[in-house]
mmCIF file of C-alpha atoms in Angstrom:
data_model
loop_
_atom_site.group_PDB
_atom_site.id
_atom_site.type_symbol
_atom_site.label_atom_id
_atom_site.label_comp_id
_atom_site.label_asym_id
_atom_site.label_seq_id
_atom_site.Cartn_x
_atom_site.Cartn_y
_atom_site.Cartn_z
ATOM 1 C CA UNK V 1 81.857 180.582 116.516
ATOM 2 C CA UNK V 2 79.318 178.398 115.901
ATOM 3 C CA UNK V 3 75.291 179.554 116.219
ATOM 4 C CA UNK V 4 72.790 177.385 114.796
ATOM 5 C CA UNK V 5 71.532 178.851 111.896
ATOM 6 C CA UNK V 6 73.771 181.804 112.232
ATOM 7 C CA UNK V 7 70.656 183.142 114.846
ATOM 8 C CA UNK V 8 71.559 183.670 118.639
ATOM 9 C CA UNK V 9 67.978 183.160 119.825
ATOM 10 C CA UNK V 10 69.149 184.340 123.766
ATOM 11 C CA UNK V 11 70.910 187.865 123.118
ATOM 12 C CA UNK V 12 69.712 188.631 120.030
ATOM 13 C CA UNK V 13 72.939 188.800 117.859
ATOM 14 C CA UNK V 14 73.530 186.965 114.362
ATOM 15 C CA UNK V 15 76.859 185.141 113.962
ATOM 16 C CA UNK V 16 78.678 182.532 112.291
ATOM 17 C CA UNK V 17 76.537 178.955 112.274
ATOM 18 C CA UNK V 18 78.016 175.466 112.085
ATOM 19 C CA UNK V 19 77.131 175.614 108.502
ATOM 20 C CA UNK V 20 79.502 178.547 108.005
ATOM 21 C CA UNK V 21 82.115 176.532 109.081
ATOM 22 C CA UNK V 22 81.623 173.415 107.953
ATOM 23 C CA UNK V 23 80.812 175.379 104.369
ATOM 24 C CA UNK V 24 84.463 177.365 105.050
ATOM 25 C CA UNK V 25 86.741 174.460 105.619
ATOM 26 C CA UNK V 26 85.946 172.944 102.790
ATOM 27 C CA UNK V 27 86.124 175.697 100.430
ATOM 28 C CA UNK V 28 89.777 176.164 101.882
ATOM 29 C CA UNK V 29 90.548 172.882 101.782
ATOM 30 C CA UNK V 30 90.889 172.903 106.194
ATOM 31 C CA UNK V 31 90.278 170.728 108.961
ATOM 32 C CA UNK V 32 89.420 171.151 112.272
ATOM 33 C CA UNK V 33 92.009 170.135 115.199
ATOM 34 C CA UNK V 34 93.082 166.389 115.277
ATOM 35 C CA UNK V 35 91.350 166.457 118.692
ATOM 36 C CA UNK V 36 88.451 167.771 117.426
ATOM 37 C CA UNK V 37 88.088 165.644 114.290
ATOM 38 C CA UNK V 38 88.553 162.464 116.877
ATOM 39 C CA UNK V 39 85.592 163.575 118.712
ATOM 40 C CA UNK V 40 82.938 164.423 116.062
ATOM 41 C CA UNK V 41 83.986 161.022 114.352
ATOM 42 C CA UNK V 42 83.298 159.178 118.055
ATOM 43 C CA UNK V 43 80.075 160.692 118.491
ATOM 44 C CA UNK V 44 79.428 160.432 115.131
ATOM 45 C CA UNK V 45 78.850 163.454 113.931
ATOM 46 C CA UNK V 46 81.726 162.552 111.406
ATOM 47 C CA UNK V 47 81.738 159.821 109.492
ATOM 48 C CA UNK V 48 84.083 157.070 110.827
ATOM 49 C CA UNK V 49 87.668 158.315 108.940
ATOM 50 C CA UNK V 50 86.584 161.181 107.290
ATOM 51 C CA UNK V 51 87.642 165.036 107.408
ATOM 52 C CA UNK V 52 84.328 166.581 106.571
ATOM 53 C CA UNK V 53 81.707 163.496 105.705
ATOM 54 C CA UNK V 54 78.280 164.029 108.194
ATOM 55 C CA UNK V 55 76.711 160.845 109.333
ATOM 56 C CA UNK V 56 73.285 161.051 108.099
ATOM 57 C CA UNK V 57 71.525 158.970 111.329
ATOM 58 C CA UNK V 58 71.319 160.058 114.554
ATOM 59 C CA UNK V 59 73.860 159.268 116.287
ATOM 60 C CA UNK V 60 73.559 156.449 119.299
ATOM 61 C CA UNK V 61 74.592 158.732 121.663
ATOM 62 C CA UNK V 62 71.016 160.904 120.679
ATOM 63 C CA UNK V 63 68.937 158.094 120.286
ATOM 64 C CA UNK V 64 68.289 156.984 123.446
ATOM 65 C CA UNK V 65 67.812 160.451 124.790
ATOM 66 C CA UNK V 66 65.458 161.019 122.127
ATOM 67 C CA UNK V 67 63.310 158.010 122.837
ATOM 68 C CA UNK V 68 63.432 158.840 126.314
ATOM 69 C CA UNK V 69 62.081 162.406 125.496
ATOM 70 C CA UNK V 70 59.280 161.237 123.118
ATOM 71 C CA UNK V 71 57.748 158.709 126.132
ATOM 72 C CA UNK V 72 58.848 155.694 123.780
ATOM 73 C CA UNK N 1 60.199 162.503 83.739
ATOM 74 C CA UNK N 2 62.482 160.635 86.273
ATOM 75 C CA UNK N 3 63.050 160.894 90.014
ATOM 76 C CA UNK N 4 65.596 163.023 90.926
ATOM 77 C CA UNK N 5 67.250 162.923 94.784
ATOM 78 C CA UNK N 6 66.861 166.226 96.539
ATOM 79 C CA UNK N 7 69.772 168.188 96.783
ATOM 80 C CA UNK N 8 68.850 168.697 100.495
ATOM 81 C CA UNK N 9 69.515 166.062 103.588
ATOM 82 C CA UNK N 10 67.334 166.558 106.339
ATOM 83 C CA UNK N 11 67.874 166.626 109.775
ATOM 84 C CA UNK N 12 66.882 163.276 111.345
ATOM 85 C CA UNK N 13 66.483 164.908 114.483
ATOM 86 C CA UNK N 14 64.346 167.141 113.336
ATOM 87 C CA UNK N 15 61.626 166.253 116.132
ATOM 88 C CA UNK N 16 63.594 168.707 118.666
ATOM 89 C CA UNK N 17 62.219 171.612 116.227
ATOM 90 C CA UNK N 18 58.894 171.222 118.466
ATOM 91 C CA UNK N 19 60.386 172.600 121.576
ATOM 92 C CA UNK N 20 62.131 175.382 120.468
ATOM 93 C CA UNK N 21 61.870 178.590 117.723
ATOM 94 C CA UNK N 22 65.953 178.425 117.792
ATOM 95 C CA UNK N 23 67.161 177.362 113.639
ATOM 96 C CA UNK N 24 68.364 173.871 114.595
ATOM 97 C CA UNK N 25 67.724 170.948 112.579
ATOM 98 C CA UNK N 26 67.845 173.176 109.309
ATOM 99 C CA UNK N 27 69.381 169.905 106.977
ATOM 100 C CA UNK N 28 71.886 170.783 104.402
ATOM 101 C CA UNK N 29 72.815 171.448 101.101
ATOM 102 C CA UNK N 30 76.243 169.841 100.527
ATOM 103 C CA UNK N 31 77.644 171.937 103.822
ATOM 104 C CA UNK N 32 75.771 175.391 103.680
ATOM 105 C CA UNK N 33 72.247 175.977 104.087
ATOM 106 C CA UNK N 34 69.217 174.904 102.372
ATOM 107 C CA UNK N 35 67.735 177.287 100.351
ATOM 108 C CA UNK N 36 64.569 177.701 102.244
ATOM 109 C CA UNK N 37 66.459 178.163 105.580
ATOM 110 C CA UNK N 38 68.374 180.954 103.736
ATOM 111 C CA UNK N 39 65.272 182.750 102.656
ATOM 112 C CA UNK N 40 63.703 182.424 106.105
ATOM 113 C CA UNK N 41 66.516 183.994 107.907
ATOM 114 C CA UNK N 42 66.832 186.594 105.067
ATOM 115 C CA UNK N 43 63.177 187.809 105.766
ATOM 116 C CA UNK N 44 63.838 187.685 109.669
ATOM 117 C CA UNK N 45 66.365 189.865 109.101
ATOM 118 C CA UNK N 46 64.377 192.334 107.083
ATOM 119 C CA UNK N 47 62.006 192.106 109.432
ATOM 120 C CA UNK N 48 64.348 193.382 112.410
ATOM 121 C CA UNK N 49 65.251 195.813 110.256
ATOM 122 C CA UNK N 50 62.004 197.009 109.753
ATOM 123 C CA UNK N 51 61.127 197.185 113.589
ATOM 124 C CA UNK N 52 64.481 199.326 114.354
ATOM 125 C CA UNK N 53 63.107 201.819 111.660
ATOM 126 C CA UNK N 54 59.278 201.753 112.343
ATOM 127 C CA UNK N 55 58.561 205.372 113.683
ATOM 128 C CA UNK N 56 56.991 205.303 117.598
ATOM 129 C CA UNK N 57 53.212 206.172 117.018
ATOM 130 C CA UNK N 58 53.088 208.565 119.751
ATOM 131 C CA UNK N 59 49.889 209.466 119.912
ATOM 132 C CA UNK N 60 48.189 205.809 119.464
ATOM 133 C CA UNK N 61 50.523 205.076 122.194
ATOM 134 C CA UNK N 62 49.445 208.000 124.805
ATOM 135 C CA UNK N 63 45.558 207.666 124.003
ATOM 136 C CA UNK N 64 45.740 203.996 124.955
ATOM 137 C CA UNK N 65 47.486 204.741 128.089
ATOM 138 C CA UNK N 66 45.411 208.017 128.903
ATOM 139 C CA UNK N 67 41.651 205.779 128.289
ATOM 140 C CA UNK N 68 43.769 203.755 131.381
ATOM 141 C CA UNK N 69 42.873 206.979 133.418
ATOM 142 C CA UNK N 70 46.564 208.286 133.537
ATOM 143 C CA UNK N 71 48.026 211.311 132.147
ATOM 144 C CA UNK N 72 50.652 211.036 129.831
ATOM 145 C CA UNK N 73 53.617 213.621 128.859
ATOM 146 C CA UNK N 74 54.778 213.362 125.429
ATOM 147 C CA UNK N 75 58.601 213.457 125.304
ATOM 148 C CA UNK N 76 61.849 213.505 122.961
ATOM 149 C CA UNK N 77 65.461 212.599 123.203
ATOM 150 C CA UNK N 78 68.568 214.868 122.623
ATOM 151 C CA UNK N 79 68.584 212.417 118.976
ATOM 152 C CA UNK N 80 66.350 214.358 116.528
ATOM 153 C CA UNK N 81 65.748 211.164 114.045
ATOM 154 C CA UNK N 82 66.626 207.673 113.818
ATOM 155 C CA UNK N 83 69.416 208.105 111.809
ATOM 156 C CA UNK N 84 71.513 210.155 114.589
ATOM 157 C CA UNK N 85 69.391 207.910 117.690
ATOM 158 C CA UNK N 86 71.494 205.144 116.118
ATOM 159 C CA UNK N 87 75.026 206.895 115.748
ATOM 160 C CA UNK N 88 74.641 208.614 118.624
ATOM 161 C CA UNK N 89 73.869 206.442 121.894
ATOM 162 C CA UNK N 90 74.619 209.701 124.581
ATOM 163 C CA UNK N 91 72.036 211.545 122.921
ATOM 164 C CA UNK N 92 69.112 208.932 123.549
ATOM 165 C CA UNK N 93 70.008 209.352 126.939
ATOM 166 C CA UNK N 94 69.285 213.015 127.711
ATOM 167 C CA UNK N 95 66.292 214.553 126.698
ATOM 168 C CA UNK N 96 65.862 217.634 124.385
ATOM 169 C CA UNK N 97 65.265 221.027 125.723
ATOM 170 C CA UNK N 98 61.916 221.513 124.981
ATOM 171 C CA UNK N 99 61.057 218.526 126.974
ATOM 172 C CA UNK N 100 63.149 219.444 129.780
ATOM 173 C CA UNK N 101 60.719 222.685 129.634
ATOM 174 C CA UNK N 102 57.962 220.324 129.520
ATOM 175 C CA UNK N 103 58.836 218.413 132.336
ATOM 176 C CA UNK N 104 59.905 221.368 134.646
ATOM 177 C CA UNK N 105 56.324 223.610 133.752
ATOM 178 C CA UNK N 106 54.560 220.085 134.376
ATOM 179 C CA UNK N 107 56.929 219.939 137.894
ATOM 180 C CA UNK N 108 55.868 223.745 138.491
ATOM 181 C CA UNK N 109 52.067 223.878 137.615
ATOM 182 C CA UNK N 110 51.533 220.334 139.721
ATOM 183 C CA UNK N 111 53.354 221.260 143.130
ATOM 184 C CA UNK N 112 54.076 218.002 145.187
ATOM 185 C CA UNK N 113 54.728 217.569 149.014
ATOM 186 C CA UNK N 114 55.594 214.398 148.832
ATOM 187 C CA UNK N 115 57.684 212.531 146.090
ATOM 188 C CA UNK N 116 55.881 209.911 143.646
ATOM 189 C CA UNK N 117 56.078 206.502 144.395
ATOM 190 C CA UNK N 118 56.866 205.326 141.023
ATOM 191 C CA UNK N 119 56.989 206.622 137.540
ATOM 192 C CA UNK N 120 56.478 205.034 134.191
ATOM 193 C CA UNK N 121 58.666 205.872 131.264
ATOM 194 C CA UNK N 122 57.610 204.534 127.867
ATOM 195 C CA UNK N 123 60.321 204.136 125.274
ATOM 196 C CA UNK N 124 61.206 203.294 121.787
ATOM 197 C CA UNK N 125 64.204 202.191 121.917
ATOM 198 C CA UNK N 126 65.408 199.751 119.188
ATOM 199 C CA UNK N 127 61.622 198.537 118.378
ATOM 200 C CA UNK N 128 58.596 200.963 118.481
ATOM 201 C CA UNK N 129 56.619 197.471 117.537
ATOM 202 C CA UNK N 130 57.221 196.287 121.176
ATOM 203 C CA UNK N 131 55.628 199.080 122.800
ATOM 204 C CA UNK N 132 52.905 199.541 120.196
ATOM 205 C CA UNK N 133 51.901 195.625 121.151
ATOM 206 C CA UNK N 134 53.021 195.582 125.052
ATOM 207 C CA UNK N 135 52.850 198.832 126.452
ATOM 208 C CA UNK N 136 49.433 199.328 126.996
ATOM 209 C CA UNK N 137 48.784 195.984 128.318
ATOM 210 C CA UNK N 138 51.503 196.330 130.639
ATOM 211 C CA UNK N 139 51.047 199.749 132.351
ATOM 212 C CA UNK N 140 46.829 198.387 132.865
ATOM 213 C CA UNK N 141 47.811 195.717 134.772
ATOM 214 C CA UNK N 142 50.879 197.312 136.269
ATOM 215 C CA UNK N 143 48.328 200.319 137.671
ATOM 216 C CA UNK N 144 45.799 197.750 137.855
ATOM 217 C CA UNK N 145 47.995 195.982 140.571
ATOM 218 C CA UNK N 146 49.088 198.909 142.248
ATOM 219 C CA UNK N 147 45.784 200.624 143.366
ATOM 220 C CA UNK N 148 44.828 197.004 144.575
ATOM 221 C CA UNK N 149 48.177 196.495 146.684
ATOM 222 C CA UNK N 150 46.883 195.468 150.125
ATOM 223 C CA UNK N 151 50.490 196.343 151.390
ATOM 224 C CA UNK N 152 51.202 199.631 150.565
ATOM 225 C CA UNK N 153 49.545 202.782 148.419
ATOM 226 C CA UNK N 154 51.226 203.805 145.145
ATOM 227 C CA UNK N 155 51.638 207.323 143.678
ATOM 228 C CA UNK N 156 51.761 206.771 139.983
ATOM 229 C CA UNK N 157 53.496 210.426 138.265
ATOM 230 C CA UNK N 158 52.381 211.078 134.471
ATOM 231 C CA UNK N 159 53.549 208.075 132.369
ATOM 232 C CA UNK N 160 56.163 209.681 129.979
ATOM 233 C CA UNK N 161 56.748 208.661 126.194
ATOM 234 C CA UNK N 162 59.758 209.332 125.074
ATOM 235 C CA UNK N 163 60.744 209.192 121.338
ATOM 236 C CA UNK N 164 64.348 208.029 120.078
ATOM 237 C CA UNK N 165 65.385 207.355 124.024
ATOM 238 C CA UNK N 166 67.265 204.774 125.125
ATOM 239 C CA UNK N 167 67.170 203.030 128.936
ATOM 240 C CA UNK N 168 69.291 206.012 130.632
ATOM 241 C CA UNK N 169 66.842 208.747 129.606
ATOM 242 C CA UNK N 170 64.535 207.703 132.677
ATOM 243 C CA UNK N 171 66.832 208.566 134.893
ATOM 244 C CA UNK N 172 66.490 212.493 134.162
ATOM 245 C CA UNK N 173 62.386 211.713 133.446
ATOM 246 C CA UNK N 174 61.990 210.188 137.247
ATOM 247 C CA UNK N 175 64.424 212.463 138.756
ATOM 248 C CA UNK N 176 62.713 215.634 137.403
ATOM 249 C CA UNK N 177 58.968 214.456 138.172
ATOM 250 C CA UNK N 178 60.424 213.788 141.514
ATOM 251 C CA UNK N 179 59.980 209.551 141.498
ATOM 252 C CA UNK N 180 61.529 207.305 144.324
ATOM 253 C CA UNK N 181 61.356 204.486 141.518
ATOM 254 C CA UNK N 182 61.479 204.759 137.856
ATOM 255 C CA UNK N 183 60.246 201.955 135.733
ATOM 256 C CA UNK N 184 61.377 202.293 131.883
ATOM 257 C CA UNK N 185 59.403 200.138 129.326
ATOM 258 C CA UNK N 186 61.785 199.847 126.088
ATOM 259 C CA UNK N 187 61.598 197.903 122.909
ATOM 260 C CA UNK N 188 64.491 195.855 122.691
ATOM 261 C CA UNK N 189 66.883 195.176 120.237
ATOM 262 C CA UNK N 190 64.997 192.976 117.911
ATOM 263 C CA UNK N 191 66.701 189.096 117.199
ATOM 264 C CA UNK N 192 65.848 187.452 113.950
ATOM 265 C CA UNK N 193 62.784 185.771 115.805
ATOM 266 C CA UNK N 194 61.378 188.461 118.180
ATOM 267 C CA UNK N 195 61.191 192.148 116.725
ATOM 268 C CA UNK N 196 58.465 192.792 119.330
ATOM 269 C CA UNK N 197 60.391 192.515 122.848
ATOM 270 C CA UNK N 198 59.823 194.950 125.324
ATOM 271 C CA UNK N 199 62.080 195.182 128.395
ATOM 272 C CA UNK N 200 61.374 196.364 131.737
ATOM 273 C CA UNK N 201 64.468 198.557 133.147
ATOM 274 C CA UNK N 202 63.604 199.371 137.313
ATOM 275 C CA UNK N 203 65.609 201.866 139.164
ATOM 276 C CA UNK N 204 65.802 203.041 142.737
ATOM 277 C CA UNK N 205 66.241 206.751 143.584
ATOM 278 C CA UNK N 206 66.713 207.612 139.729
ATOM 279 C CA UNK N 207 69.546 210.367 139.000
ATOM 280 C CA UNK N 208 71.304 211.206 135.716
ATOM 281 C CA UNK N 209 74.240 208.793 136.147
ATOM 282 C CA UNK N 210 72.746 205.909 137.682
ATOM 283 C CA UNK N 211 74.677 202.739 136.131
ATOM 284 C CA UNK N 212 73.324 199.239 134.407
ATOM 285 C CA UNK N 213 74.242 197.471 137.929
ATOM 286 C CA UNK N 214 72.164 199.537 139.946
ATOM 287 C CA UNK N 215 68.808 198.640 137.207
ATOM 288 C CA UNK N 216 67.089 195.271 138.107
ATOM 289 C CA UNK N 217 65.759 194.025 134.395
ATOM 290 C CA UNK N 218 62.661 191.795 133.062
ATOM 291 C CA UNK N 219 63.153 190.666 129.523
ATOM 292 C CA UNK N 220 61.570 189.312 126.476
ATOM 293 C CA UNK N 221 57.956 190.342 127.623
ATOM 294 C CA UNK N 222 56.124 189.761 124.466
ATOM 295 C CA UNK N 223 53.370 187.352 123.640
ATOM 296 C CA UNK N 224 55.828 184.269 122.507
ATOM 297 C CA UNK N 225 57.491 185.056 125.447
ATOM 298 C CA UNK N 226 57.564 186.088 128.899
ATOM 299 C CA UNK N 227 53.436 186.983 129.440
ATOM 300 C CA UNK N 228 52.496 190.684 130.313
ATOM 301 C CA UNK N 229 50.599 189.283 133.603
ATOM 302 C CA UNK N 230 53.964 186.911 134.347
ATOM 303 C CA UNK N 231 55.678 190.393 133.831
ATOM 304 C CA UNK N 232 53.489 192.730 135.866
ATOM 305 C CA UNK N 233 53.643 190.055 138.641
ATOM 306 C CA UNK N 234 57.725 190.307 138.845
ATOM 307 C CA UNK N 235 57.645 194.306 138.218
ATOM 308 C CA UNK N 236 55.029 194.316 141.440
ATOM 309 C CA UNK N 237 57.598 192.226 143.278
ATOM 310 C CA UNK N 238 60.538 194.137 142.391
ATOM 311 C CA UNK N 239 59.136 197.369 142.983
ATOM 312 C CA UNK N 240 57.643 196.390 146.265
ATOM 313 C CA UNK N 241 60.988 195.116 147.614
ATOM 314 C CA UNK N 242 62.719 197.802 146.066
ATOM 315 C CA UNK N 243 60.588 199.985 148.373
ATOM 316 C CA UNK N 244 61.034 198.230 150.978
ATOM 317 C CA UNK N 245 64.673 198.311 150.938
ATOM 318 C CA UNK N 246 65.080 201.306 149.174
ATOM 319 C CA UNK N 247 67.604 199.827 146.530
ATOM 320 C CA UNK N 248 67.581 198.200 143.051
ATOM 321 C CA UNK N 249 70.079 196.736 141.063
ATOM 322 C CA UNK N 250 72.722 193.593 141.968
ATOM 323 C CA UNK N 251 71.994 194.118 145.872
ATOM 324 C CA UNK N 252 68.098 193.062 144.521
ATOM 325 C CA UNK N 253 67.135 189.813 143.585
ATOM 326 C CA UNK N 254 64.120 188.023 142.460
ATOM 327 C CA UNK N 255 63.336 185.307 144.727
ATOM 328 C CA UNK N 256 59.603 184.897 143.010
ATOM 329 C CA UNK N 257 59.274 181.160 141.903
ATOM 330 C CA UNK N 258 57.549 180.459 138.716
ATOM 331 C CA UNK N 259 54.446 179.254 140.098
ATOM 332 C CA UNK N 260 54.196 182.725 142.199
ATOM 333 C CA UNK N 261 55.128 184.475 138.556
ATOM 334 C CA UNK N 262 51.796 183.358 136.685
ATOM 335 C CA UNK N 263 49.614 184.463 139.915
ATOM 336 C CA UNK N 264 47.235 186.973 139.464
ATOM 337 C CA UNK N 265 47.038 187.660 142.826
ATOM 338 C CA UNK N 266 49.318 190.278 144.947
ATOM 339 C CA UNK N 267 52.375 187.530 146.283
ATOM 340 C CA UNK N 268 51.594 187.905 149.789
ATOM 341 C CA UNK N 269 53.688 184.794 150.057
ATOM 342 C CA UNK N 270 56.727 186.135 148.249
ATOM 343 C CA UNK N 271 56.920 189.528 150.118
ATOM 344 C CA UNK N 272 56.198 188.058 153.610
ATOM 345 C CA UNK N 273 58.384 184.815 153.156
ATOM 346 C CA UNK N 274 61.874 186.732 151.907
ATOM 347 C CA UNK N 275 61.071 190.294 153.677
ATOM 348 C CA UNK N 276 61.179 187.995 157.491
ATOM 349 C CA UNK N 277 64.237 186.283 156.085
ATOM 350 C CA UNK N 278 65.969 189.199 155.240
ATOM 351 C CA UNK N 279 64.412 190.907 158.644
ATOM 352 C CA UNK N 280 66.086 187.786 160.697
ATOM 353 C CA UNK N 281 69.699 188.683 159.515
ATOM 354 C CA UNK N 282 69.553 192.883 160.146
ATOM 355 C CA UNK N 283 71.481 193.797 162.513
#
C-alpha cells in the first residue's frame, strides 16, 4: 500500500509509503507489473526505459497544473 | 575542503507542501527516506504515543467546566488503568460500580419529572490531550448556544467525566441521568500529526446497546482543524434536528453548508430551510 510518508493523515493509521516500496523492490531485486512500469515511465515518474530510475523534474503532466495553481 | 553532492534529491514539487500537513514531497535518499523525514516521523510517533498514555487530569478538567456554571460528576470505566483500557475495549464501555452508585444516588437525591434534554459526557478516550485543550472550550459555547436558542429551551444534566471510557460508555451515562440526547466528547485516536483531536459522538434516546450507525459524528475538532465554534455550530444543528425528529444516526444528515458552519449565530436558515422540506414530504 502506498501512504506518503508512511502517515495516513485522514484516519489516522501509519502504513507502508511509496518509499517502502520503491526501497523493497530494489533490495529484492523486483519490479512492479509490466503495466505498471509502462505507466510511471509515460508520466514520467520513471525514467524513460528504466525499472526503478525516478525522473528528477516534474513531470509535464504536473507542470501545467502547477503553474495554473501558483496564478503564473 | 571540496564540495560534496548531497546524498538527498529533493522534491521539485515541493511547493504543494504549502497546502497540506500530509508527508509528501519528502525527497529521497537513493529510494528510502531522508534522514530528517525519518526523524520527524519518529518523534510524531513518540508523540502519539505519549498522548495515548498521558493520564486524564480530572480535576483540571471538571473545575474548568464547573467555573462554566455546570455541575460535573466525576466518573470511571469498568478498565481500572490504561494498560487493561487498551486490551480490553468492552470494559471502556461500561462503567465501574462505584460510578454506577454515583450516578443512581445523583438520579435519587435530584428527582426529575421530566427527562433532560441533553447530556454531556466528557471522555478520554485514546488522547486525554484533546480534552485537556478542547473540552472546555467546547461545552462554553455548546451551553453558551443552548440557553440562547430562540427555538427551543435546553435541559443540560451534570456534564460527566469519565476516565479510561471509550464512545459506548455514554450510552449507560445518558440513559441513567435520564437524557433524550447524549453528546460524548472523546479524544481520538491520535495520527502522527494530530495527538490533540477530539470527536463529537451524538446519540438519540441513548441505551446500553445503541450501535455506531445510530451515532451522528463531528471529527478532528482541534485548533489545526475543524474550529470549536465551526464545531458547536454543527453539534447545535444536529442536536436540534435530532430533536426535532427524534432520531440520530444514518437516518440524520447534515445539510449545514460551510458558510452556515463558521456562523456564530443560531442557523435559523438551516433549521427552517430543511425542517419545511422534510415537512413537505410527511405523509
Amino acid at each position: 500500500m502506498g501512504v506518503p510518508g508512511a502517515d495516513d493523515i485522514m484516519l489516522n493509521y501509519q502504513s507502508t509509503s511509496f518509499h517502502d516500496a520503491l526501497a523493497m523492490r530494489h533490495i529484492m531485486g523486483l519490479r512492479t507489473s509490466p503495466e505498471f512500469e509502462s505507466w510511471l515511465q509515460a508520466m514520467e515518474i520513471f525514467e524513460t526505459g528504466s525499472q526503478s530510475r525516478l525522473v528528477n523534474k516534474i513531470p509535464a503532466a504536473l507542470v501545467g497544473r502547477l503553474r495554473q495553481l501558483e496564478g503564473q | 575542503m571540496s564540495m560534496r553532492e548531497s546524498v538527498v534529491t529533493p522534491e521539485s514539487w515541493g511547493t504543494l507542501r504549502k497546502y497540506t500537513s500530509a508527508r509528501i514531497a519528502l525527497g529521497r535518499a537513493g529510494h528510502s527516506l531522508p534522514t530528517a523525514a525519518h526523524l520527524e516521523f519518529q518523534l510524531a510517533h513518540a508523540q502519539a504515543k505519549d498522548a495515548v498514555h498521558l493520564p486524564l487530569d480530572t480535576s483540571g478538567v471538571a473545575r474548568s467546566i464547573e467555573a462554566l456554571g455546570v455541575p460535573t460528576l466525576l466518573l470511571q470505566s469498568g478498565a481500572s488503568d490504561r494498560l487493561v483500557y487498551l486490551q480490553r475495549p468492552d470494559l471502556g464501555r461500561q462503567l465501574d460500580f462505584q460510578s454506577r452508585r454515583t450516578l443512581e444516588s445523583w438520579t435519587l437525591c435530584h428527582p426529575r419529572e421530566e427527562s433532560f434534554d441533553v447530556a454531556f459526557v466528557v471522555v478520554d478516550g485514546l488522547s486525554a490531550l484533546a480534552i485537556h485543550q478542547n473540552s472546555a472550550a467546547l461545552i462554553a459555547a455548546m451551553t453558551s448556544r443552548l440557553r440562547s436558542d430562540r427555538y427551543a429551551s435546553w435541559s443540560i444534566a451534570p456534564i460527566a467525566v469519565v476516565q479510561q471510557g471509550r464512545v459506548a460508555i455514554g450510552d449507560e451515562v445518558g440513559q441513567t441521568l435520564k437524557a433524550n440526547a447524549v453528546v460524548v466528547l472523546i479524544g481520538e485516536r491520535p495520527g502522527l500529526s494530530s495527538p490533540d483531536s477530539l470527536g463529537i459522538y451524538m446519540t438519540w434516546d441513548p441505551r446500553v446497546g445503541r450501535n455506531d450507525s445510530q451515532r451522528n459524528c463531528i471529527s478532528n475538532v482541534r485548533s489545526a482543524g475543524l474550529s470549536v465554534e465551526s464545531a458547536a455550530a454543527k453539534l447545535h444543528y444536529l442536536l436540534q434536528r435530532s430533536r426535532f425528529l427524534q432520531i440520530s444516526g444514518v437516518a440524520l444528515k447534515d445539510e449545514t453548508t460551510a458558510a452556515q458552519a463558521v456562523t456564530e449565530e443560531p442557523l435559523d436558515d438551516a433549521i427552517a430551510g430543511p425542517l419545511s422540506k422534510f415537512n413537505d414530504v410527511l405523509p
